[in-house]
Coordinates of C-alpha atoms and ligand atoms in Angstrom, one line a residue:
X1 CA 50.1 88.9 20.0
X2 CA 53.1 86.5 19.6
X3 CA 51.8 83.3 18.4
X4 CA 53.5 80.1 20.3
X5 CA 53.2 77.0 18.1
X6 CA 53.4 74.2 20.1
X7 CA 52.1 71.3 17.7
X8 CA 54.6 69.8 15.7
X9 CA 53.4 66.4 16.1
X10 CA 50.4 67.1 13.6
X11 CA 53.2 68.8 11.2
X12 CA 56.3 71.2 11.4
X13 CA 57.0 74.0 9.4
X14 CA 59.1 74.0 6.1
X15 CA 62.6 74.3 7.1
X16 CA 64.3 77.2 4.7
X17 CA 67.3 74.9 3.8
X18 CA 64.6 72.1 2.5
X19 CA 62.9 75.0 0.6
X20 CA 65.5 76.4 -0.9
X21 CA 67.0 72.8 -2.2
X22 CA 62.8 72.1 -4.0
X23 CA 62.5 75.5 -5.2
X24 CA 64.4 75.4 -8.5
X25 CA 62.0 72.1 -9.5
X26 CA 59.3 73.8 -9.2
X27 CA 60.8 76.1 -11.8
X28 CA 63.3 75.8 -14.7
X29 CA 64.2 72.3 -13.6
X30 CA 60.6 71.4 -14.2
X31 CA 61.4 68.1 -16.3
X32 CA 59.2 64.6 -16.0
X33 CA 61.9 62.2 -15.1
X34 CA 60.8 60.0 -17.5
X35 CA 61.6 61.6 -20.4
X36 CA 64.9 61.4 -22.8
X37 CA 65.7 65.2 -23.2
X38 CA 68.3 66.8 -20.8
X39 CA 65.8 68.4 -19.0
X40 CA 63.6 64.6 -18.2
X41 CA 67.6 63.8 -17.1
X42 CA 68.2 66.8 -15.0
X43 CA 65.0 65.5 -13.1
X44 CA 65.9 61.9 -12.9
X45 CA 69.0 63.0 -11.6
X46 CA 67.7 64.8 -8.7
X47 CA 65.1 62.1 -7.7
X48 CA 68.1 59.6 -7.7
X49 CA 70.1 61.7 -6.2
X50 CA 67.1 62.3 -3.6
X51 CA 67.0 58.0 -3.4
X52 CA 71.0 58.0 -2.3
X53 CA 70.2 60.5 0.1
X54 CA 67.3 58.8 2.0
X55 CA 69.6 55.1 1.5
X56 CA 72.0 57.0 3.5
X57 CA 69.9 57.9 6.3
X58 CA 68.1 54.4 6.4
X59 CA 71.4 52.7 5.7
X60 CA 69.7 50.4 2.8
X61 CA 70.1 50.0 -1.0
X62 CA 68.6 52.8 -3.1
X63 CA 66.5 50.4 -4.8
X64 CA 65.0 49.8 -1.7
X65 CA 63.2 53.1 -1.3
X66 CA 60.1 54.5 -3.0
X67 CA 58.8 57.8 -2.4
X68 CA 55.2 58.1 -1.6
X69 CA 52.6 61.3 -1.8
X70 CA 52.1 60.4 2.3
X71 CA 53.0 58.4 5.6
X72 CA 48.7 57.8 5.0
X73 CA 49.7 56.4 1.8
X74 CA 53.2 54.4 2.9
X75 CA 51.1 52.6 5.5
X76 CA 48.6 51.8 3.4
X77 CA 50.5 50.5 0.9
X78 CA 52.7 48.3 3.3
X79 CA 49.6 46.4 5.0
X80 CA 47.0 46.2 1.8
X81 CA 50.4 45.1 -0.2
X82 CA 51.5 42.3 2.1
X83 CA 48.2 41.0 2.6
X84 CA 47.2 41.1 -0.8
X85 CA 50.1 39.2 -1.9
X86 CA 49.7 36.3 0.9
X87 CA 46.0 36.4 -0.2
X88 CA 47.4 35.1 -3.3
X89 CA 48.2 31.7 -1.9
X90 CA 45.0 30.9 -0.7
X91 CA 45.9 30.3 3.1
X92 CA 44.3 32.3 6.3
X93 CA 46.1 35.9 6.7
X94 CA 46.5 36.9 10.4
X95 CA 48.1 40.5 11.2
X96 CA 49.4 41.6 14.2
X97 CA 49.4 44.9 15.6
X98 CA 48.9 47.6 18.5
X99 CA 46.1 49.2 19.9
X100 CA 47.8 52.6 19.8
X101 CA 48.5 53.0 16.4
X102 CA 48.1 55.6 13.6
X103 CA 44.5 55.9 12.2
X104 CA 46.3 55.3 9.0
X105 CA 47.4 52.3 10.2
X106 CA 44.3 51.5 11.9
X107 CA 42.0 51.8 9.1
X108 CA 43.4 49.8 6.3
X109 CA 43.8 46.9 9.4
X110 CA 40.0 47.1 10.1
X111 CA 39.4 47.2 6.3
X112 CA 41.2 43.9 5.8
X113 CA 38.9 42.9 8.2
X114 CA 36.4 43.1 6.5
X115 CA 37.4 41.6 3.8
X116 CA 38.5 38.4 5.9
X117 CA 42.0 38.9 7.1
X118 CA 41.5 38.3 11.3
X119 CA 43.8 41.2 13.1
X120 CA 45.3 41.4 16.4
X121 CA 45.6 44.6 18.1
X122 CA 48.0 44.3 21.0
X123 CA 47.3 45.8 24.5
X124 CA 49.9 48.5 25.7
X125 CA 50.8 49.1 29.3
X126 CA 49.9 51.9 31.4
X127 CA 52.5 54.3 30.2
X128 CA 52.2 53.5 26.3
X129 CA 54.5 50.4 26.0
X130 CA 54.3 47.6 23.9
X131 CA 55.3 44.0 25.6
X132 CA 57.2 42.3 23.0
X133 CA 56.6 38.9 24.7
X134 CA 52.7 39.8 23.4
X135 CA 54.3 39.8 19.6
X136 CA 55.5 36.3 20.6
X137 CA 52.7 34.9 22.0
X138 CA 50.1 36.4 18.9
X139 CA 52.9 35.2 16.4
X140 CA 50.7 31.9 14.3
X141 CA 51.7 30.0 11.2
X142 CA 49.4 32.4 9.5
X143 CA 50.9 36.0 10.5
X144 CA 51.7 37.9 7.1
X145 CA 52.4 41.2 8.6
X146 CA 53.5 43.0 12.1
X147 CA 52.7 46.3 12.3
X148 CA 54.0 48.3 15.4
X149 CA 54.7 52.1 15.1
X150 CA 58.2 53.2 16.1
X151 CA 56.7 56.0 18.2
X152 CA 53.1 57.1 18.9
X153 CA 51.9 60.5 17.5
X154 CA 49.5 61.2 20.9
X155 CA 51.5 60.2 23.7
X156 CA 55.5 60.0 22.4
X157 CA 56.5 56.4 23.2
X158 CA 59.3 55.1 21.8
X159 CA 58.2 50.8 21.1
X160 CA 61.2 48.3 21.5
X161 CA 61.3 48.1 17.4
X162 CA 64.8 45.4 17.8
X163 CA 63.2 43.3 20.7
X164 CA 60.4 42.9 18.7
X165 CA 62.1 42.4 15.9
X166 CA 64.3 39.5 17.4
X167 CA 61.3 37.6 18.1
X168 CA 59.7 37.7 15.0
X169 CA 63.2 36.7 12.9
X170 CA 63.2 34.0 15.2
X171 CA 59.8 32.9 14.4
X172 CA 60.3 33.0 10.8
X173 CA 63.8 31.1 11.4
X174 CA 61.1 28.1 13.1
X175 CA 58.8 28.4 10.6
X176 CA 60.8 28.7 7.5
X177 CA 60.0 25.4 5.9
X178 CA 56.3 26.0 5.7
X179 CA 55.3 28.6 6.1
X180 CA 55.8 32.7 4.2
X181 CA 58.0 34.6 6.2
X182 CA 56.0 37.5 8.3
X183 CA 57.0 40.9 7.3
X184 CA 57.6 43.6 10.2
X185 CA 56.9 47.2 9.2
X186 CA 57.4 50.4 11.6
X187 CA 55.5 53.4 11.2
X188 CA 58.2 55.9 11.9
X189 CA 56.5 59.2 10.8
X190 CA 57.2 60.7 14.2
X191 CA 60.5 59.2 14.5
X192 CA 62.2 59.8 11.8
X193 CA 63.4 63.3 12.9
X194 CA 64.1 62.7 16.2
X195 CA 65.2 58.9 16.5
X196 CA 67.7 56.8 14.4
X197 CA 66.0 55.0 11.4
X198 CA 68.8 52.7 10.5
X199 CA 66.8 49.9 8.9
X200 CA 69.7 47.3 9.8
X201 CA 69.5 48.3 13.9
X202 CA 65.5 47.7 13.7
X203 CA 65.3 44.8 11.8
X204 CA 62.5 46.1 9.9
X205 CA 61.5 45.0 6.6
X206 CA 59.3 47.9 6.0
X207 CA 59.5 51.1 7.3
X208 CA 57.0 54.9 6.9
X209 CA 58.2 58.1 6.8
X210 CA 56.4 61.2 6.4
X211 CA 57.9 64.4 4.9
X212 CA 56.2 67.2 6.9
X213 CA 56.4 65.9 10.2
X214 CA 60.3 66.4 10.0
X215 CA 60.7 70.0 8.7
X216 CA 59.7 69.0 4.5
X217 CA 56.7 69.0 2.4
X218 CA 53.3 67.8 3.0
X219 CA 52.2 65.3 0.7
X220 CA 55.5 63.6 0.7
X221 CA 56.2 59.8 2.1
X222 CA 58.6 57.1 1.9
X223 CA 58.1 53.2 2.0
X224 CA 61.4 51.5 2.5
X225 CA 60.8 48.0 1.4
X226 CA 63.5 45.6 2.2
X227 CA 64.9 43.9 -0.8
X228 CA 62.6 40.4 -2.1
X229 CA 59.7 41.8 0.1
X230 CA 56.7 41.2 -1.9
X231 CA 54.1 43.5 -2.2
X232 CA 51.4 44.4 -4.3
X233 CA 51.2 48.4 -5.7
X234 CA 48.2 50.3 -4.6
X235 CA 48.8 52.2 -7.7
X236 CA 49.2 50.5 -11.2
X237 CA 50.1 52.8 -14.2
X238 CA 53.7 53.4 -16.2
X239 CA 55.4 51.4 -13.8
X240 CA 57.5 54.4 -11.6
X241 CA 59.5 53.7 -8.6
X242 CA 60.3 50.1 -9.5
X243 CA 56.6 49.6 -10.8
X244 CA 55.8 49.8 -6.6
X245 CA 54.0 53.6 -7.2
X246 CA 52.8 54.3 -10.0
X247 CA 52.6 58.5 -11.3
X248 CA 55.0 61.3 -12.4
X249 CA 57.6 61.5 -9.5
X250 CA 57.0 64.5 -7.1
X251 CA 60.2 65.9 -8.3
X252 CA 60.3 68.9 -5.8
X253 CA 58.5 67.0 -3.4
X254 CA 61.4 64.0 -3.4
X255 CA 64.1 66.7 -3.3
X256 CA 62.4 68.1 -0.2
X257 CA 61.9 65.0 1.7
X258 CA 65.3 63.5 1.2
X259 CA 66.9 66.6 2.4
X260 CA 64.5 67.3 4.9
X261 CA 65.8 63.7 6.5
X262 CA 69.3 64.5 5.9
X263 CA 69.2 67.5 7.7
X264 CA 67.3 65.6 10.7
X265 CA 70.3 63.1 10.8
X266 CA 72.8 66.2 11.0
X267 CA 70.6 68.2 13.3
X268 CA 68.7 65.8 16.0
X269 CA 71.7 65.3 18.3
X270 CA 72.2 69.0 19.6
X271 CA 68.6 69.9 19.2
X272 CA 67.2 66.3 20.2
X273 CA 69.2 67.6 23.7
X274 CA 68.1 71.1 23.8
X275 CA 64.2 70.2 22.6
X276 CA 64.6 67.6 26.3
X277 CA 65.3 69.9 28.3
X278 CA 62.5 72.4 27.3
X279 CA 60.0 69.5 27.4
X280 CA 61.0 68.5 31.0
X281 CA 61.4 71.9 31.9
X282 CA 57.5 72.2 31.0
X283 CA 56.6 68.9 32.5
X284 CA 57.6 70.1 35.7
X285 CA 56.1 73.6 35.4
X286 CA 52.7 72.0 34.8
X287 CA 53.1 69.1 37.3
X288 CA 53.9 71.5 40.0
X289 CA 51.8 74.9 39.0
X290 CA 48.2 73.0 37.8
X291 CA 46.5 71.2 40.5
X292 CA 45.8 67.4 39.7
X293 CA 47.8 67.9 36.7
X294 CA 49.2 65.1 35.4
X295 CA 51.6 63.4 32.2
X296 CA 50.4 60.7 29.9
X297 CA 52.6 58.0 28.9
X298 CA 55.9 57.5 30.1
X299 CA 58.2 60.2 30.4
X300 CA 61.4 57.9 29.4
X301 CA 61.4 56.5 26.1
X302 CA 59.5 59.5 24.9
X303 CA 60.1 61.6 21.8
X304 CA 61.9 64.8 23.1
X305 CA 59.4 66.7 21.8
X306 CA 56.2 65.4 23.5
X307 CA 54.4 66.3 26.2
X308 CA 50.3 65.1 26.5
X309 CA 49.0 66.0 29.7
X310 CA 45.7 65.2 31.8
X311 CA 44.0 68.1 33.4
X312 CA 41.4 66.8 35.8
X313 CA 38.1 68.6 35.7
X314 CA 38.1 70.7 32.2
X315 CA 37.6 69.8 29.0
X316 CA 40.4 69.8 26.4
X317 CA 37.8 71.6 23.5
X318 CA 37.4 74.2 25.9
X319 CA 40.7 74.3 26.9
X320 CA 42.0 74.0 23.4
X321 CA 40.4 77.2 22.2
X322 CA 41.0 79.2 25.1
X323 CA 44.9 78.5 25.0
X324 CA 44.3 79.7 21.3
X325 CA 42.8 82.6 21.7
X326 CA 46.1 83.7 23.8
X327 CA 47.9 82.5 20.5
X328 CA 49.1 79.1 21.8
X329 CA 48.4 76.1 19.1
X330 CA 48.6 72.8 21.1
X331 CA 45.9 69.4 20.2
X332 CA 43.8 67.0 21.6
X333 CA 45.5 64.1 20.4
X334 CA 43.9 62.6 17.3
X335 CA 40.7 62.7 16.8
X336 CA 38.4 59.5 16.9
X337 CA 38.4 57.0 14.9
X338 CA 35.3 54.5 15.6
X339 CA 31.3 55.7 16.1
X340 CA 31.9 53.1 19.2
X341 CA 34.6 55.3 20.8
X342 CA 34.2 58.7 21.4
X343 CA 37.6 59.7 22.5
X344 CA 41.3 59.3 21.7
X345 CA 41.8 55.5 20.5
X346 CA 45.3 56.0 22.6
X347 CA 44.4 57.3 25.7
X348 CA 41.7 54.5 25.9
X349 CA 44.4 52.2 25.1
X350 CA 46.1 53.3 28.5
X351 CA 43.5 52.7 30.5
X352 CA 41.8 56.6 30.8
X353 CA 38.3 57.1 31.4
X354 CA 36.3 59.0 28.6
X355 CA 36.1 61.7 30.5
X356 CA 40.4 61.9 31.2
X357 CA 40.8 61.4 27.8
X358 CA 38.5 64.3 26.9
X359 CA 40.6 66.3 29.6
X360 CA 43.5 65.7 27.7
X361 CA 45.8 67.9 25.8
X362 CA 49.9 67.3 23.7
X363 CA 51.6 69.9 23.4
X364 CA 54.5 69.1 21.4
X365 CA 57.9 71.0 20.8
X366 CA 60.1 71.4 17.5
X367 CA 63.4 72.8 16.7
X368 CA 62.3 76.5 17.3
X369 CA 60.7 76.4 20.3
X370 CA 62.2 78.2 22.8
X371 CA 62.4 78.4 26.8
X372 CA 60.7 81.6 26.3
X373 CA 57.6 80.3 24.5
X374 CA 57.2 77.5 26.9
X375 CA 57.3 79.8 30.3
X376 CA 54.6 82.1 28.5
X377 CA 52.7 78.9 27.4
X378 CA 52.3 77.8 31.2
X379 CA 51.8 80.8 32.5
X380 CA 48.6 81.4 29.9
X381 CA 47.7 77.6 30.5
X382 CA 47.4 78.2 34.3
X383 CA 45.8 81.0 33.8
X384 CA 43.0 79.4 31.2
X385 CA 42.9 76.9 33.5
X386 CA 42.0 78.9 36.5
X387 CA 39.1 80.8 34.7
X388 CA 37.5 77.1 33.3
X389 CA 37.7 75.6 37.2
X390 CA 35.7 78.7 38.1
Ligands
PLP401 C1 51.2 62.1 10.8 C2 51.4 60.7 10.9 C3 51.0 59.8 9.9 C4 50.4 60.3 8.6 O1 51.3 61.1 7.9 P1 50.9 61.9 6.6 O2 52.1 62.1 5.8 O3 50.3 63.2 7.1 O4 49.9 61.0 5.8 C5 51.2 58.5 10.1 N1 51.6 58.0 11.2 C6 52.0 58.7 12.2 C7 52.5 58.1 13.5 C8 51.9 60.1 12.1 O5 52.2 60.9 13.2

């Protein structure tokens, strides 16, 4: 049985490139960057080499990005830093963000809840959008931190990153004389392969990667931290990565990230084009071949690669495990995230019933996917289907 992996959202597969440029510092090149003897140099030259490569890509100083073991991590360190640090002062802390983002996201926000910071978690339309006049509107004088993902893991949406950030430079511009400016961070771990992460053109002053979701390592992250942003390390020790993340550098790790996003930026516009036209080419399939089929979220402004469909009347579990048994990998979104909700945090978001959202399943496409996989993956989904409506 051919196996059809349709689940790059949740993580992609090593490209060989990226493996091939981490292998040697796994090996001879094994040094701690720290250390004074050529081969501690050999490996300090590699993770700043790594640093130039990822400044390229964001189109920001080197100095301004520190590699993290995970996006998990990278958000966690940008919201518990900047809150920490206005904690300092004594004043309220408000944070804004959405209602559709990354449980890593999500989690550290409802942990600064409990420890007294008030959050709020902005509505999205129907089809997955943020409404940046809601930014505007939930902007106080006590907003430390807007977070708003770049694009959403379950449902692909691409957020108006610039429009938002317009309106919260303008606020800061207003509020300059009394206030501490409010930091914007994006959460661009689903992005960052497919999308432009020019830090400039976003006007972000924070901004996630994640390693594996763009053809590198697990366990690898960036935070790029705009110069003078203040933040407090989640990780105190010998002071590595400008005493922002503590720990003997991820030398292989660093090597495979940074290339891993350079090859994206060289890569996304031929196959960005080619993954489109498979997507809509399955979009339509399903819309037209599944009865009461239908797509979640908005089908512009979507990452190429994503595709979460509703299908009335089954349930995804089911669904799920009968597509693998026929070797197709596919998801039911993320899992959930609050005893109160049973279902997809997202979908809920969008307005779906419980049961829709259980009915729910993304399938999303990567750089090896061909037409071929996704003409047998609908013709095994209608099939599957069929047998669970009998
Ligand atoms: C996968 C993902 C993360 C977490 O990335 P890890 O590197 O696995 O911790 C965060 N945010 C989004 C949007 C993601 O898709």
């Amino acid at each position: 049985m051919k196996r059809i992996y349709l689940d790059h959202a949740a993580t992609t597969p090593l490209d060989g490139d990226v493996s091939a440029a981490m292998m040697p510092y796994f090996s001879e090149q094994f040094g701690n960057p720290s250390s004074v003897h050529s081969y501690g140099r050999e490996a300090q030259q590699a993770v700043d080499r790594a640093r130039h490569m990822v400044a390229d890509v964001f189109g920001c100083l080197s100095q301004e990005v520190i590699f993290t073991g995970s996006a998990t991590e990278s958000n966690n360190f940008a919201i518990q830093g900047v809150v920490r640090n206005a904690q300092k002062r004594g004043n309220p802390v408000h944070v804004i963000t959405s209602s559709i983002e990354h449980e890593s996201v999500t989690s550290p926000c409802k942990q600064m809840e409990r420890e007294g910071v008030s959050v709020t978690y902005l509505p999205v339309s129907q089809d997955g959008f943020i409404d940046p006049t809601d930014v505007a509107q939930a902007l106080t004088e006590h907003t430390v931190l807007v977070s708003v993902m770049y694009a959403n893991n379950e449902i692909g949406t691409i957020q108006p990153i610039s429009e938002i950030s317009e309106i919260i430079q303008e606020h800061n511009l207003k509020t300059k004389s009394y206030k501490l400016k409010t930091v914007f961070h994006t959460d661009a771990a689903q992005a960052a392969y497919f999308l432009p992460c020019r830090v400039a053109d976003l006007g972000v002053d924070l901004m996630t990667v994640s390693g594996h979701k763009a053809y590198g390592p697990k366990g690898t992250g960036v935070l790029y931290v705009k110069k003078n942003t203040e933040l407090i390390p989640l990780i105190f020790g010998s002071g590595q990565e400008y005493g922002k993340r503590s720990g003997t550098e991820n030398v292989p790790g660093i090597v495979g990230i940074s290339t891993a996003l350079a090859k994206a930026v060289a890569d996304r516009d031929e196959t960005g084009k080619r993954i489109i036209d498979l997507r809509d080419h399955l979009i339509a399939r399903v819309c037209k071949e599944i009865p009461g089929a239908s797509l979640n979220g908005s089908q512009k402004e979507r990452l190429p690669g994503n595709a979460n469909f509703l299908f009335r009347g089954t349930r995804s579990q089911d669904l799920l495990y009968m597509l693998d048994e026929e070797g197709v990998a596919a998801s039911a979104g993320s899992a959930c995230q609050s005893k109160a909700l049973s279902y997809s945090h997202v979908l809920h978001a969008l307005g779906l019933s419980e049961k829709d959202a259980n009915a729910s399943i993304r399938f999303s496409l990567g750089k090896d996917t061909t037409k071929k996989d996704i003409d047998s993956a609908v013709s095994i989904l209608v099939k599957s289907i069929r047998k669970l409506q009998e």
